Protein backbone atom coordinates (compact mmCIF):
# COMPACT_ATOMS: atom_id res chain seq x y z
CA UNK A 1 0.00 0.00 0.00
CA UNK A 2 2.92 2.35 0.58
CA UNK A 3 3.87 2.62 -3.12
CA UNK A 4 0.23 3.39 -3.95
CA UNK A 5 0.02 6.03 -1.21
CA UNK A 6 3.25 7.66 -2.39
CA UNK A 7 2.09 7.72 -6.01
CA UNK A 8 -1.30 9.17 -5.07
CA UNK A 9 0.29 11.81 -2.84
CA UNK A 10 2.72 12.89 -5.56
CA UNK A 11 -0.08 12.97 -8.14
CA UNK A 12 -2.18 15.06 -5.77
CA UNK A 13 0.77 17.47 -5.54
CA UNK A 14 0.66 17.76 -9.37
CA UNK A 15 3.96 16.07 -10.13
CA UNK A 16 2.16 14.04 -12.81
CA UNK A 17 -1.32 13.17 -13.99
CA UNK A 18 -2.47 9.82 -12.75
CA UNK A 19 -4.59 7.66 -15.04
CA UNK A 20 -6.36 4.36 -14.53
CA UNK A 21 -9.12 2.30 -16.03
CA UNK A 22 -11.97 0.46 -14.37
CA UNK A 23 -10.10 -2.86 -14.75
CA UNK A 24 -7.05 -1.33 -13.03
CA UNK A 25 -9.20 -0.11 -10.15
CA UNK A 26 -10.91 -3.50 -9.94
CA UNK A 27 -7.50 -5.20 -9.67
CA UNK A 28 -6.41 -2.64 -7.08
CA UNK A 29 -9.56 -3.21 -5.05
CA UNK A 30 -9.01 -6.98 -5.07
CA UNK A 31 -5.38 -6.48 -4.01
CA UNK A 32 -6.35 -4.14 -1.16
CA UNK A 33 -9.05 -6.56 -0.05
CA UNK A 34 -6.56 -9.43 -0.07
CA UNK A 35 -4.02 -7.47 1.98
CA UNK A 36 -6.62 -6.41 4.51
CA UNK A 37 -7.99 -9.93 4.83
CA UNK A 38 -4.45 -11.28 5.24
CA UNK A 39 -3.97 -8.78 8.08
CA UNK A 40 -6.90 -10.31 9.94
CA UNK A 41 -9.92 -8.35 8.67
CA UNK A 42 -12.98 -10.51 8.06
CA UNK A 43 -13.65 -10.80 4.32
CA UNK A 44 -16.76 -8.59 4.48
CA UNK A 45 -14.89 -5.86 6.35
CA UNK A 46 -11.95 -6.13 3.94
CA UNK A 47 -14.33 -5.78 0.98
CA UNK A 48 -15.98 -2.71 2.50
CA UNK A 49 -12.67 -1.04 3.33
CA UNK A 50 -11.22 -1.79 -0.12
CA UNK A 51 -14.32 -0.45 -1.85
CA UNK A 52 -14.13 2.68 0.31
CA UNK A 53 -10.48 3.26 -0.62
CA UNK A 54 -11.28 2.94 -4.33
CA UNK A 55 -14.20 5.33 -3.89
CA UNK A 56 -11.85 7.83 -2.22
CA UNK A 57 -9.34 7.48 -5.06
CA UNK A 58 -12.06 8.13 -7.64
CA UNK A 59 -13.30 11.16 -5.71
CA UNK A 60 -9.81 12.62 -5.29
CA UNK A 61 -8.91 12.14 -8.97
CA UNK A 62 -12.19 12.64 -10.79
CA UNK A 63 -10.55 13.01 -14.20
CA UNK A 64 -8.21 10.02 -13.84
CA UNK A 65 -10.47 7.32 -15.21
CA UNK A 66 -9.79 6.35 -18.82
CA UNK A 67 -12.77 5.14 -20.85
CA UNK A 68 -13.37 4.10 -24.45
CA UNK A 69 -9.98 2.49 -24.94
CA UNK A 70 -11.25 -0.93 -26.01
CA UNK A 71 -10.56 -0.23 -29.71
CA UNK A 72 -6.86 -0.06 -28.78
CA UNK A 73 -6.76 -3.52 -27.22
CA UNK A 74 -5.47 -5.18 -30.45
CA UNK A 75 -2.33 -3.01 -30.29
CA UNK A 76 -1.55 -4.71 -26.98
CA UNK A 77 -2.05 -8.24 -28.29
CA UNK A 78 1.69 -9.02 -28.22
CA UNK A 79 2.08 -8.50 -24.49
CA UNK A 80 3.25 -11.62 -22.62
CA UNK A 81 0.10 -11.57 -20.49
CA UNK A 82 -3.07 -10.87 -22.46
CA UNK A 83 -4.76 -9.83 -19.21
CA UNK A 84 -2.56 -6.70 -19.18
CA UNK A 85 -3.78 -5.45 -22.57
CA UNK A 86 -6.20 -3.04 -20.91
CA UNK A 87 -3.31 -1.27 -19.16
CA UNK A 88 -1.45 -0.60 -22.40
CA UNK A 89 -4.64 0.32 -24.27
CA UNK A 90 -5.57 2.89 -21.61
CA UNK A 91 -2.02 4.28 -21.68
CA UNK A 92 -2.24 4.64 -25.46
CA UNK A 93 -5.62 6.35 -25.20
CA UNK A 94 -4.16 9.02 -22.90
CA UNK A 95 -0.82 9.26 -24.71
CA UNK A 96 0.93 8.35 -21.49
CA UNK A 97 4.71 8.44 -21.41
CA UNK A 98 4.98 5.75 -18.73
CA UNK A 99 3.20 2.78 -17.26
CA UNK A 100 4.05 2.49 -13.58
CA UNK A 101 4.01 -1.16 -12.60
CA UNK A 102 6.01 -3.58 -10.54
CA UNK A 103 5.16 -6.21 -13.11
CA UNK A 104 7.81 -5.06 -15.59
CA UNK A 105 8.28 -8.43 -17.28
CA UNK A 106 4.76 -8.22 -18.71
CA UNK A 107 5.50 -4.87 -20.38
CA UNK A 108 8.68 -5.53 -22.40
CA UNK A 109 10.58 -2.60 -23.85
CA UNK A 110 10.66 -4.14 -27.33
CA UNK A 111 6.87 -3.72 -27.48
CA UNK A 112 6.55 -0.39 -25.65
CA UNK A 113 9.45 1.43 -27.34
CA UNK A 114 7.68 1.64 -30.69
CA UNK A 115 4.66 3.11 -28.90
CA UNK A 116 6.71 5.78 -27.07
CA UNK A 117 5.80 4.33 -23.69
CA UNK A 118 8.13 3.21 -20.97
CA UNK A 119 7.36 0.74 -18.18
CA UNK A 120 8.77 1.93 -14.86
CA UNK A 121 8.80 0.30 -11.47
CA UNK A 122 7.00 2.29 -8.80
CA UNK A 123 10.31 2.63 -6.95
CA UNK A 124 12.21 4.09 -9.90
CA UNK A 125 9.29 6.31 -10.87
CA UNK A 126 8.89 7.72 -7.36
CA UNK A 127 12.65 8.26 -6.93
CA UNK A 128 12.83 10.07 -10.30
CA UNK A 129 9.77 12.13 -9.40
CA UNK A 130 11.50 13.16 -6.17
CA UNK A 131 14.45 14.38 -8.20
CA UNK A 132 12.24 16.68 -10.30
CA UNK A 133 11.62 19.05 -7.41
CA UNK A 134 13.21 17.57 -4.32
CA UNK A 135 12.02 20.21 -1.86
CA UNK A 136 8.40 19.97 -2.92
CA UNK A 137 8.55 16.17 -3.11
CA UNK A 138 10.05 15.86 0.37
CA UNK A 139 7.38 18.20 1.72
CA UNK A 140 4.65 16.11 0.05
CA UNK A 141 6.10 12.88 1.41
CA UNK A 142 6.49 14.39 4.88
CA UNK A 143 2.75 15.19 4.90
CA UNK A 144 2.07 11.57 3.91
CA UNK A 145 4.34 10.28 6.69
CA UNK A 146 2.65 12.53 9.23
CA UNK A 147 -0.74 10.98 8.40
CA UNK A 148 0.44 7.63 9.73
CA UNK A 149 -0.96 7.35 13.25
CA UNK A 150 -1.20 3.62 14.01
CA UNK A 151 1.68 3.41 14.43
CA UNK A 152 3.10 6.86 14.07
CA UNK A 153 6.26 6.72 11.94
CA UNK A 154 9.25 8.88 12.66
CA UNK A 155 11.39 9.77 9.61
CA UNK A 156 13.92 6.98 10.23
CA UNK A 157 11.13 4.45 10.64
CA UNK A 158 9.46 5.74 7.49
CA UNK A 159 12.66 5.12 5.51
CA UNK A 160 12.81 1.60 6.95
CA UNK A 161 9.20 1.02 5.87
CA UNK A 162 10.12 2.20 2.37
CA UNK A 163 12.96 -0.30 2.28
CA UNK A 164 10.69 -3.06 3.63
CA UNK A 165 8.28 -2.26 0.78
CA UNK A 166 11.18 -2.69 -1.71
CA UNK A 167 11.31 1.05 -2.39
CA UNK A 168 15.09 1.14 -2.11
CA UNK A 169 15.76 3.87 -4.68
CA UNK A 170 13.03 5.99 -3.11
CA UNK A 171 14.52 5.54 0.36
CA UNK A 172 17.99 6.39 -0.99
CA UNK A 173 16.64 9.53 -2.66
CA UNK A 174 15.05 10.67 0.60
CA UNK A 175 17.84 9.71 3.01
CA UNK A 176 19.79 12.99 2.52
CA UNK A 177 16.60 14.85 3.50
CA UNK A 178 15.84 12.89 6.66
CA UNK A 179 15.66 16.04 8.80
CA UNK A 180 12.96 17.45 6.49
CA UNK A 181 10.87 14.30 6.48
Coordinates of C-alpha atoms in Angstrom, one line a residue:
X1 CA 0.0 0.0 0.0
X2 CA 2.9 2.4 0.6
X3 CA 3.9 2.6 -3.1
X4 CA 0.2 3.4 -3.9
X5 CA 0.0 6.0 -1.2
X6 CA 3.2 7.7 -2.4
X7 CA 2.1 7.7 -6.0
X8 CA -1.3 9.2 -5.1
X9 CA 0.3 11.8 -2.8
X10 CA 2.7 12.9 -5.6
X11 CA -0.1 13.0 -8.1
X12 CA -2.2 15.1 -5.8
X13 CA 0.8 17.5 -5.5
X14 CA 0.7 17.8 -9.4
X15 CA 4.0 16.1 -10.1
X16 CA 2.2 14.0 -12.8
X17 CA -1.3 13.2 -14.0
X18 CA -2.5 9.8 -12.7
X19 CA -4.6 7.7 -15.0
X20 CA -6.4 4.4 -14.5
X21 CA -9.1 2.3 -16.0
X22 CA -12.0 0.5 -14.4
X23 CA -10.1 -2.9 -14.8
X24 CA -7.0 -1.3 -13.0
X25 CA -9.2 -0.1 -10.2
X26 CA -10.9 -3.5 -9.9
X27 CA -7.5 -5.2 -9.7
X28 CA -6.4 -2.6 -7.1
X29 CA -9.6 -3.2 -5.0
X30 CA -9.0 -7.0 -5.1
X31 CA -5.4 -6.5 -4.0
X32 CA -6.3 -4.1 -1.2
X33 CA -9.1 -6.6 -0.1
X34 CA -6.6 -9.4 -0.1
X35 CA -4.0 -7.5 2.0
X36 CA -6.6 -6.4 4.5
X37 CA -8.0 -9.9 4.8
X38 CA -4.5 -11.3 5.2
X39 CA -4.0 -8.8 8.1
X40 CA -6.9 -10.3 9.9
X41 CA -9.9 -8.4 8.7
X42 CA -13.0 -10.5 8.1
X43 CA -13.7 -10.8 4.3
X44 CA -16.8 -8.6 4.5
X45 CA -14.9 -5.9 6.3
X46 CA -11.9 -6.1 3.9
X47 CA -14.3 -5.8 1.0
X48 CA -16.0 -2.7 2.5
X49 CA -12.7 -1.0 3.3
X50 CA -11.2 -1.8 -0.1
X51 CA -14.3 -0.4 -1.9
X52 CA -14.1 2.7 0.3
X53 CA -10.5 3.3 -0.6
X54 CA -11.3 2.9 -4.3
X55 CA -14.2 5.3 -3.9
X56 CA -11.8 7.8 -2.2
X57 CA -9.3 7.5 -5.1
X58 CA -12.1 8.1 -7.6
X59 CA -13.3 11.2 -5.7
X60 CA -9.8 12.6 -5.3
X61 CA -8.9 12.1 -9.0
X62 CA -12.2 12.6 -10.8
X63 CA -10.5 13.0 -14.2
X64 CA -8.2 10.0 -13.8
X65 CA -10.5 7.3 -15.2
X66 CA -9.8 6.3 -18.8
X67 CA -12.8 5.1 -20.9
X68 CA -13.4 4.1 -24.5
X69 CA -10.0 2.5 -24.9
X70 CA -11.2 -0.9 -26.0
X71 CA -10.6 -0.2 -29.7
X72 CA -6.9 -0.1 -28.8
X73 CA -6.8 -3.5 -27.2
X74 CA -5.5 -5.2 -30.4
X75 CA -2.3 -3.0 -30.3
X76 CA -1.6 -4.7 -27.0
X77 CA -2.0 -8.2 -28.3
X78 CA 1.7 -9.0 -28.2
X79 CA 2.1 -8.5 -24.5
X80 CA 3.3 -11.6 -22.6
X81 CA 0.1 -11.6 -20.5
X82 CA -3.1 -10.9 -22.5
X83 CA -4.8 -9.8 -19.2
X84 CA -2.6 -6.7 -19.2
X85 CA -3.8 -5.4 -22.6
X86 CA -6.2 -3.0 -20.9
X87 CA -3.3 -1.3 -19.2
X88 CA -1.4 -0.6 -22.4
X89 CA -4.6 0.3 -24.3
X90 CA -5.6 2.9 -21.6
X91 CA -2.0 4.3 -21.7
X92 CA -2.2 4.6 -25.5
X93 CA -5.6 6.4 -25.2
X94 CA -4.2 9.0 -22.9
X95 CA -0.8 9.3 -24.7
X96 CA 0.9 8.3 -21.5
X97 CA 4.7 8.4 -21.4
X98 CA 5.0 5.8 -18.7
X99 CA 3.2 2.8 -17.3
X100 CA 4.0 2.5 -13.6
X101 CA 4.0 -1.2 -12.6
X102 CA 6.0 -3.6 -10.5
X103 CA 5.2 -6.2 -13.1
X104 CA 7.8 -5.1 -15.6
X105 CA 8.3 -8.4 -17.3
X106 CA 4.8 -8.2 -18.7
X107 CA 5.5 -4.9 -20.4
X108 CA 8.7 -5.5 -22.4
X109 CA 10.6 -2.6 -23.8
X110 CA 10.7 -4.1 -27.3
X111 CA 6.9 -3.7 -27.5
X112 CA 6.6 -0.4 -25.7
X113 CA 9.4 1.4 -27.3
X114 CA 7.7 1.6 -30.7
X115 CA 4.7 3.1 -28.9
X116 CA 6.7 5.8 -27.1
X117 CA 5.8 4.3 -23.7
X118 CA 8.1 3.2 -21.0
X119 CA 7.4 0.7 -18.2
X120 CA 8.8 1.9 -14.9
X121 CA 8.8 0.3 -11.5
X122 CA 7.0 2.3 -8.8
X123 CA 10.3 2.6 -7.0
X124 CA 12.2 4.1 -9.9
X125 CA 9.3 6.3 -10.9
X126 CA 8.9 7.7 -7.4
X127 CA 12.7 8.3 -6.9
X128 CA 12.8 10.1 -10.3
X129 CA 9.8 12.1 -9.4
X130 CA 11.5 13.2 -6.2
X131 CA 14.5 14.4 -8.2
X132 CA 12.2 16.7 -10.3
X133 CA 11.6 19.1 -7.4
X134 CA 13.2 17.6 -4.3
X135 CA 12.0 20.2 -1.9
X136 CA 8.4 20.0 -2.9
X137 CA 8.5 16.2 -3.1
X138 CA 10.0 15.9 0.4
X139 CA 7.4 18.2 1.7
X140 CA 4.7 16.1 0.1
X141 CA 6.1 12.9 1.4
X142 CA 6.5 14.4 4.9
X143 CA 2.8 15.2 4.9
X144 CA 2.1 11.6 3.9
X145 CA 4.3 10.3 6.7
X146 CA 2.7 12.5 9.2
X147 CA -0.7 11.0 8.4
X148 CA 0.4 7.6 9.7
X149 CA -1.0 7.3 13.2
X150 CA -1.2 3.6 14.0
X151 CA 1.7 3.4 14.4
X152 CA 3.1 6.9 14.1
X153 CA 6.3 6.7 11.9
X154 CA 9.3 8.9 12.7
X155 CA 11.4 9.8 9.6
X156 CA 13.9 7.0 10.2
X157 CA 11.1 4.4 10.6
X158 CA 9.5 5.7 7.5
X159 CA 12.7 5.1 5.5
X160 CA 12.8 1.6 6.9
X161 CA 9.2 1.0 5.9
X162 CA 10.1 2.2 2.4
X163 CA 13.0 -0.3 2.3
X164 CA 10.7 -3.1 3.6
X165 CA 8.3 -2.3 0.8
X166 CA 11.2 -2.7 -1.7
X167 CA 11.3 1.0 -2.4
X168 CA 15.1 1.1 -2.1
X169 CA 15.8 3.9 -4.7
X170 CA 13.0 6.0 -3.1
X171 CA 14.5 5.5 0.4
X172 CA 18.0 6.4 -1.0
X173 CA 16.6 9.5 -2.7
X174 CA 15.1 10.7 0.6
X175 CA 17.8 9.7 3.0
X176 CA 19.8 13.0 2.5
X177 CA 16.6 14.9 3.5
X178 CA 15.8 12.9 6.7
X179 CA 15.7 16.0 8.8
X180 CA 13.0 17.4 6.5
X181 CA 10.9 14.3 6.5

